[in-house]
Coordinates of N, CA and C and ligand atoms in Angstrom, one line a residue:
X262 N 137.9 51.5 -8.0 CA 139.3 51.2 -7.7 C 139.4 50.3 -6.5
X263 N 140.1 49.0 -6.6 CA 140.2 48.2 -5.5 C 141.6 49.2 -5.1
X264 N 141.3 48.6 -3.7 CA 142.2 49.4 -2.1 C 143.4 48.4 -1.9
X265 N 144.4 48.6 -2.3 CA 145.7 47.9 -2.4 C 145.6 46.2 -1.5
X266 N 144.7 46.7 -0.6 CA 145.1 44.9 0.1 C 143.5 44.7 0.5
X267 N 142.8 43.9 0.3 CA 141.6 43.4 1.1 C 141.5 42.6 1.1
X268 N 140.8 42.3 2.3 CA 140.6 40.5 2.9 C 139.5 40.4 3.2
X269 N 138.6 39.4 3.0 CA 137.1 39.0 3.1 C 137.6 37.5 3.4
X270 N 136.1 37.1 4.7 CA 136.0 35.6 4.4 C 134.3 35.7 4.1
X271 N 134.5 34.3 3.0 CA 133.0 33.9 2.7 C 132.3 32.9 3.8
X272 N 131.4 32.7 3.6 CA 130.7 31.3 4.4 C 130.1 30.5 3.3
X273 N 130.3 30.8 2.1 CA 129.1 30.3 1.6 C 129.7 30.3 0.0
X274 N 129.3 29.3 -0.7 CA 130.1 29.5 -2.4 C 129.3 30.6 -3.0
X275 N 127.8 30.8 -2.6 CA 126.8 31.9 -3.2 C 127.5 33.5 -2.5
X276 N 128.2 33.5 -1.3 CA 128.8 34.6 -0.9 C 129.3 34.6 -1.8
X277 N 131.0 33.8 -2.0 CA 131.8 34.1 -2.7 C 131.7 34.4 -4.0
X278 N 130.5 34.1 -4.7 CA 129.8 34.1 -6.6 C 129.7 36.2 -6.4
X279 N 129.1 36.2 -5.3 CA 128.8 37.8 -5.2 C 129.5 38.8 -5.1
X280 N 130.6 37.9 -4.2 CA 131.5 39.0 -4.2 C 132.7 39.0 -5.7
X281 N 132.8 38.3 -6.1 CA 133.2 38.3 -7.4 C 132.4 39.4 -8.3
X282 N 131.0 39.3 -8.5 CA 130.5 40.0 -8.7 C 130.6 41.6 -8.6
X283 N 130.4 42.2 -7.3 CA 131.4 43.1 -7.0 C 132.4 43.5 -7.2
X284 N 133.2 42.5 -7.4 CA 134.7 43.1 -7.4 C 134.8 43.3 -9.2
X285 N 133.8 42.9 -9.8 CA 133.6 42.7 -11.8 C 133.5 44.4 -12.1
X286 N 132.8 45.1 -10.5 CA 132.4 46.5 -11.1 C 133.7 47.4 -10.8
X287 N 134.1 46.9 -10.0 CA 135.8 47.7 -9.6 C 137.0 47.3 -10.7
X288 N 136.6 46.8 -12.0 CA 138.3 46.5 -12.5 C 137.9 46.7 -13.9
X289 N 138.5 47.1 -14.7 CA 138.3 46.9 -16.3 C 139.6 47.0 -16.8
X290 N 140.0 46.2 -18.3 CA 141.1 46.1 -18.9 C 141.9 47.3 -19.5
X291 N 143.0 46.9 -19.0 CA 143.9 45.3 -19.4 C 144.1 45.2 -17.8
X292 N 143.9 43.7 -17.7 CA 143.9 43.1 -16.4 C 144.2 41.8 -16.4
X293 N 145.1 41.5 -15.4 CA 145.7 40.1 -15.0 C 145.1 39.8 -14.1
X294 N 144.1 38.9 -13.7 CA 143.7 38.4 -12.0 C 144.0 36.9 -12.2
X295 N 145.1 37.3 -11.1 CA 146.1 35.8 -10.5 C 145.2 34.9 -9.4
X296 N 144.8 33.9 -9.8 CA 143.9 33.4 -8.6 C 144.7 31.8 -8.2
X297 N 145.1 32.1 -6.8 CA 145.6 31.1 -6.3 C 144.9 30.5 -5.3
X298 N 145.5 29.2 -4.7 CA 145.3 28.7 -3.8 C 145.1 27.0 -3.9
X299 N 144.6 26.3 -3.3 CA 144.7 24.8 -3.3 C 143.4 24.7 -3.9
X300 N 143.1 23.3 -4.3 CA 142.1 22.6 -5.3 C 140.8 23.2 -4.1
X301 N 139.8 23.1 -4.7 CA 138.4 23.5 -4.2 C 138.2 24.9 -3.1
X302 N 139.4 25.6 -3.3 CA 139.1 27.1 -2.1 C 138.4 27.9 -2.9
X303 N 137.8 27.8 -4.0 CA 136.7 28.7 -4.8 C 137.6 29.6 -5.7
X304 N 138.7 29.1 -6.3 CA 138.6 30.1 -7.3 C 138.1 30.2 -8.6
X305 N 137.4 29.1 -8.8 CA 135.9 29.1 -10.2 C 135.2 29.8 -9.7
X306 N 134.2 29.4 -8.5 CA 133.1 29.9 -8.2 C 133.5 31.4 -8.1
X307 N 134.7 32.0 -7.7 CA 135.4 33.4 -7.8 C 135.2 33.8 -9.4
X308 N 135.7 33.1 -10.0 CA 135.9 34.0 -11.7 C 134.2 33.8 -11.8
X309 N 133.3 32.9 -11.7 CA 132.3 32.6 -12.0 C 131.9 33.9 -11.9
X310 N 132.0 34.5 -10.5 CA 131.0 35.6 -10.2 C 132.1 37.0 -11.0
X311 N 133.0 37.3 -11.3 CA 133.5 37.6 -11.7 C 133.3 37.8 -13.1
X312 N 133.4 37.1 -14.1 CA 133.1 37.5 -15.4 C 131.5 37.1 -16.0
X313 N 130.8 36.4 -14.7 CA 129.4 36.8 -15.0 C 129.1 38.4 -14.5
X314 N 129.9 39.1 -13.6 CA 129.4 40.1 -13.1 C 130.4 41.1 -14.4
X315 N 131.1 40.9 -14.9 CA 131.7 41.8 -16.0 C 130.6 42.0 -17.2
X316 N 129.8 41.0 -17.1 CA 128.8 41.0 -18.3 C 129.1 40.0 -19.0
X317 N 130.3 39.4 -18.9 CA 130.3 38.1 -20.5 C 130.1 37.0 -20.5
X318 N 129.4 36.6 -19.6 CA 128.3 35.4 -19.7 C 127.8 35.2 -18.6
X319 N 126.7 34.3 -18.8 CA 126.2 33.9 -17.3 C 126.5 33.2 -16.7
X320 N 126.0 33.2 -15.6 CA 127.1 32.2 -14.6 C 126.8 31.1 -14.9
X321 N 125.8 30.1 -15.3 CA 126.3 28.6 -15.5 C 126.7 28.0 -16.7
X322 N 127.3 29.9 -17.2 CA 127.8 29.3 -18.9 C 129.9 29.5 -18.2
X323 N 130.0 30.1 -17.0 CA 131.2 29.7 -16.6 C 131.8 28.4 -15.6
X324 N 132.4 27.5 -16.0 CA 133.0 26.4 -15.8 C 134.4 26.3 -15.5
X325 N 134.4 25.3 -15.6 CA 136.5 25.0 -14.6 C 136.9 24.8 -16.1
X326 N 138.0 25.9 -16.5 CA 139.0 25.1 -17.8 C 139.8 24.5 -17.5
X327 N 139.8 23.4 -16.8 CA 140.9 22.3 -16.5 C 140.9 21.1 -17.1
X328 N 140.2 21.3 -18.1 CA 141.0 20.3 -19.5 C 140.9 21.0 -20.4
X329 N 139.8 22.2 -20.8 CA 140.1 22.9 -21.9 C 140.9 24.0 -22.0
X330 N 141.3 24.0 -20.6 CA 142.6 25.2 -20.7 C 142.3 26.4 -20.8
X331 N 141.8 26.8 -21.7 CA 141.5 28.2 -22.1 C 139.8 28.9 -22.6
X332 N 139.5 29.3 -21.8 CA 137.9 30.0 -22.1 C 137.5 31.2 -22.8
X333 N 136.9 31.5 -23.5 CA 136.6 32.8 -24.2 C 135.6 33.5 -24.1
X334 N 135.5 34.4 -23.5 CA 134.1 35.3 -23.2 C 134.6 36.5 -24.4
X335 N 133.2 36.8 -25.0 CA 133.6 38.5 -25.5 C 132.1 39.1 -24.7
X336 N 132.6 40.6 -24.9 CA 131.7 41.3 -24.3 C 131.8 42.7 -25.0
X337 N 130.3 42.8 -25.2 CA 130.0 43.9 -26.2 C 129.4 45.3 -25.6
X338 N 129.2 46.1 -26.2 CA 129.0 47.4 -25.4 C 129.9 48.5 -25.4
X339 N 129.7 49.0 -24.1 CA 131.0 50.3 -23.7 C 132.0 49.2 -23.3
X340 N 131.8 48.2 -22.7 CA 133.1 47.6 -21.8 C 133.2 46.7 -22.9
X341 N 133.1 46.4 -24.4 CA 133.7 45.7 -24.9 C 135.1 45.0 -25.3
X342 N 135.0 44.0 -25.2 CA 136.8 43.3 -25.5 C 136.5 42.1 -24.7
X343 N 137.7 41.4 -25.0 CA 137.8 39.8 -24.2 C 137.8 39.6 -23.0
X344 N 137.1 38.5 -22.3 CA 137.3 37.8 -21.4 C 138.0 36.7 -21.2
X345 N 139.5 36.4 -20.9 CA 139.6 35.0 -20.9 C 140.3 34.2 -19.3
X346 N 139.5 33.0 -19.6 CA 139.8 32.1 -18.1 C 140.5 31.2 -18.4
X347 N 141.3 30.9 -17.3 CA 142.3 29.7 -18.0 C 142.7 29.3 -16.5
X348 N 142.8 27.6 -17.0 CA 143.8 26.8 -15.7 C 144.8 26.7 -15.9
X349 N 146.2 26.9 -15.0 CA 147.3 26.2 -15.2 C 147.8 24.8 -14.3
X350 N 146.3 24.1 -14.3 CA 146.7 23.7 -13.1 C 147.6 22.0 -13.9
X351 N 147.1 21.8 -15.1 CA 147.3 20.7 -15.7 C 148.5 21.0 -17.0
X352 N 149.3 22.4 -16.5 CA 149.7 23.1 -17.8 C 151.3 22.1 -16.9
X353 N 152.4 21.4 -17.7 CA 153.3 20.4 -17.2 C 154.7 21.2 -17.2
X354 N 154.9 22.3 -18.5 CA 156.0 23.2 -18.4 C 156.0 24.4 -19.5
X355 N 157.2 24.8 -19.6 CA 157.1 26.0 -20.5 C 156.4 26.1 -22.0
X356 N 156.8 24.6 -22.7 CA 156.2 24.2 -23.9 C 154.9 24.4 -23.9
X357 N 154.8 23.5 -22.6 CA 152.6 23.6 -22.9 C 152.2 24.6 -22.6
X358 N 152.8 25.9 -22.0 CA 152.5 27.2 -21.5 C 152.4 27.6 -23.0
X359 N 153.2 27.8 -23.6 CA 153.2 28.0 -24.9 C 151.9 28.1 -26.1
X360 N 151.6 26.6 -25.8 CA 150.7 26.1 -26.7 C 149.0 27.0 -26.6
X361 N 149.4 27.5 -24.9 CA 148.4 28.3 -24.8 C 148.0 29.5 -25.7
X362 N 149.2 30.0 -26.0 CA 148.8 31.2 -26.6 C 148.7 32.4 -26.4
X363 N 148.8 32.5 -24.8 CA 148.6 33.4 -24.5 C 148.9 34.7 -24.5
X364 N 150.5 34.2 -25.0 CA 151.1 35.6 -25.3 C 150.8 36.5 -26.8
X365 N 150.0 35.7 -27.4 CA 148.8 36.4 -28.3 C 147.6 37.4 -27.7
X366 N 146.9 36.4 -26.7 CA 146.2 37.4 -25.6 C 146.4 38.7 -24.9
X367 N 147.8 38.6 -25.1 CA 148.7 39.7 -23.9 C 148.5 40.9 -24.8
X368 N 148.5 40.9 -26.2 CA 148.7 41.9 -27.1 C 147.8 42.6 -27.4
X369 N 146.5 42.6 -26.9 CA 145.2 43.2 -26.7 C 144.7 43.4 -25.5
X370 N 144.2 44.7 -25.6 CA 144.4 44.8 -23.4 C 142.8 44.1 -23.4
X371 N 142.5 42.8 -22.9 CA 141.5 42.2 -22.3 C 141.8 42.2 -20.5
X372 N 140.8 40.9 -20.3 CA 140.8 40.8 -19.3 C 141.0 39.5 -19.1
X373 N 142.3 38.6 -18.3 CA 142.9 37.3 -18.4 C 142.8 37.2 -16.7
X374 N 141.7 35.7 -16.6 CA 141.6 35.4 -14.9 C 142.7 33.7 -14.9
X375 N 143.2 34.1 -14.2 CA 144.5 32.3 -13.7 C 143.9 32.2 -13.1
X376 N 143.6 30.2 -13.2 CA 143.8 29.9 -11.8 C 145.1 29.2 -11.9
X377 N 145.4 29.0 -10.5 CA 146.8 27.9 -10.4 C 148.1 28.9 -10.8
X378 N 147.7 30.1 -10.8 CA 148.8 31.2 -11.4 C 149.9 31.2 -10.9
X379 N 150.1 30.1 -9.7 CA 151.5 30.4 -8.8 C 152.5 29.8 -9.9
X380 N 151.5 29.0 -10.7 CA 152.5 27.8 -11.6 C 153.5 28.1 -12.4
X381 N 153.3 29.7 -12.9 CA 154.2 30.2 -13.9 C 153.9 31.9 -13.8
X382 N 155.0 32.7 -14.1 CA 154.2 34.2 -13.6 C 154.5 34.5 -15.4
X383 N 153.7 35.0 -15.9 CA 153.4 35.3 -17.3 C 153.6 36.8 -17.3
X384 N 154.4 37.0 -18.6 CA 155.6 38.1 -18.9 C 154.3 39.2 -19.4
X385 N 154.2 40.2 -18.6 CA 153.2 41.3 -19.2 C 153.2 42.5 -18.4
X386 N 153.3 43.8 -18.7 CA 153.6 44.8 -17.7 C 151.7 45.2 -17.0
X387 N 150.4 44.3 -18.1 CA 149.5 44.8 -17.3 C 149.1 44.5 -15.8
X388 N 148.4 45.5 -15.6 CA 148.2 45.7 -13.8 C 147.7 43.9 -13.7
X389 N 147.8 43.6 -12.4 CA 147.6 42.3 -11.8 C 146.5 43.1 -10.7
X390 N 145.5 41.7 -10.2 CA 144.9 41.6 -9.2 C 145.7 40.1 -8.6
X391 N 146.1 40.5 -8.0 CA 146.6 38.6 -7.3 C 145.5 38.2 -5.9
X392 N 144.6 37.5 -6.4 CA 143.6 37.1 -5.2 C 144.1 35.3 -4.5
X393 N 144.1 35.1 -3.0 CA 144.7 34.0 -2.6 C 143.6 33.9 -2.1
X394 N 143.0 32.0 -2.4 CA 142.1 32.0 -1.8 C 141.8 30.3 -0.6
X395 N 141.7 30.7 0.2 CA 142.2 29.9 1.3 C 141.1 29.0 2.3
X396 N 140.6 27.7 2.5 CA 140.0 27.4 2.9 C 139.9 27.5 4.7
X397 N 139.4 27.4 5.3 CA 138.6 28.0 7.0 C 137.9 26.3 6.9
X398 N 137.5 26.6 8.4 CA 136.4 25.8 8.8 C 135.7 25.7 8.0
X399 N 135.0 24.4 7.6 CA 133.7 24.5 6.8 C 133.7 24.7 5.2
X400 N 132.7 25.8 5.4 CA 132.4 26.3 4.2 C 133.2 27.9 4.0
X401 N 133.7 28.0 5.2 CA 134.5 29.4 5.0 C 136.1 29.3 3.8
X402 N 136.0 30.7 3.9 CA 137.0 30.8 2.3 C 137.6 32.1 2.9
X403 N 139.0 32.2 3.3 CA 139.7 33.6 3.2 C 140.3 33.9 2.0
X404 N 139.9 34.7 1.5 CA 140.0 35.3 0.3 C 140.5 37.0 0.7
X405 N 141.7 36.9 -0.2 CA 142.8 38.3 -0.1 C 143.5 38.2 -1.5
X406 N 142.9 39.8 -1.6 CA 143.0 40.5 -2.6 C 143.9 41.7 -3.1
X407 N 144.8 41.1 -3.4 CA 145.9 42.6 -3.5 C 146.3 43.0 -4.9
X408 N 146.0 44.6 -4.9 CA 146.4 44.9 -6.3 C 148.0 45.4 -6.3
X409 N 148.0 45.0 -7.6 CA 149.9 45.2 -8.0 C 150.0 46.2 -9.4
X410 N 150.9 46.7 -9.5 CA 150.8 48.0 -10.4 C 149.8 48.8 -10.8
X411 N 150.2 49.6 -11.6 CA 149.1 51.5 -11.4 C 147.4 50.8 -11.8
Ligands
LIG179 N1 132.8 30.0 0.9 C1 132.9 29.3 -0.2 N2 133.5 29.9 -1.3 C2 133.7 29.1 -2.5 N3 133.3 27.9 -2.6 C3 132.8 27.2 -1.6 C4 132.6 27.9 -0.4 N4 132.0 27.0 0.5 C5 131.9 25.9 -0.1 N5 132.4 26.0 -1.4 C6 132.5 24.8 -2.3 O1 133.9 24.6 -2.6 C7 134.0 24.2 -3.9 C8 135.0 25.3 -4.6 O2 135.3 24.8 -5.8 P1 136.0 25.6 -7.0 O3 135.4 27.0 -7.0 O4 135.9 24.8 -8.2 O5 137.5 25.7 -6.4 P2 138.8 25.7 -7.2 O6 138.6 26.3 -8.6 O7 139.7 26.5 -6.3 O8 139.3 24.3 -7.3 C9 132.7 24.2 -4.6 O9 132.2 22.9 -4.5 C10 131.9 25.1 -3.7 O10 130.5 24.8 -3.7
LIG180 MG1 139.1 25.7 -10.5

């Protein structure tokens, strides 16, 4: 169980891949993880470690969907069911939100990572992770983690 508010800073993109990692063993579906913040504060290298640490692929089979929009991991097992990644960063309004599909997604409890999520807040009563992730000096990354419903 993630602890209502946590705050880590990384130094390093290999920190931040890990702690994704970590945080893959604390959550299972149905799950919304909202990942914000400005262009290059790690929220790929975040999902990266993230749904390589959920099990549905490896990490340099996870990429930025910022022109393909929408990513598809499945994952087999006990923790079977979807993985999906998506940008909104290039999504222009409600139409193209649409085109996504998402609200197909919604109807099966997976597990759905945003980036760019400030863009639009997508209609779904499952639990959220909303992670902000924030650039520092350097190579540092404040990264804060709050969960939202049961
Ligand atoms: N502490 C850190 N955490 C995450 N990425 C870092 C960190 N330090 C440096 N970086 C670099 O910053 C960039 C983050 O890019 P990316 O994860 O694609 O960000 P975003 O998806 O938010 O645009 C990468 O080039 C990565 O190597
Ligand atoms: Mg990105």
């Amino acid at each position: 169980m993630v602890p209502e508010r946590t705050e880590i800073v990384t130094q390093s993109a290999e920190e931040t891949l890990a702690r994704g990692q970590e945080l893959a063993a604390t959550i299972q579906a149905p799950l919304l993880v909202l990942l914000s913040g400005e262009l290059g504060s790690g929220k790929t290298t975040l999902a990266k470690g993230i749904i390589s640490g959920l099990g549905a692929a490896r990490e340099e089979d996870v990429t930025s969907p910022t022109f393909t929009l929408v990513h598809v991991f499945r994952r087999s097992g006990e923790n079977e069911g979807k993985v999906y990644h998506v940008d909104l960063y290039r999504v222009a309004n409600f139409h193209d939100l649409e085109t996504l599909g998402l609200e197909d997604v919604l109807t099966e409890p997976g597990i759905l990572l945003v980036e760019w999520s400030e863009r639009f807040r997508l209609r779904t009563d499952w639990p959220r992770l909303a992670i902000h992730l924030e650039h520092l000096e350097g190579n540092s990354r404040r990264i804060v983690i709050e969960r939202e419903g049961p």
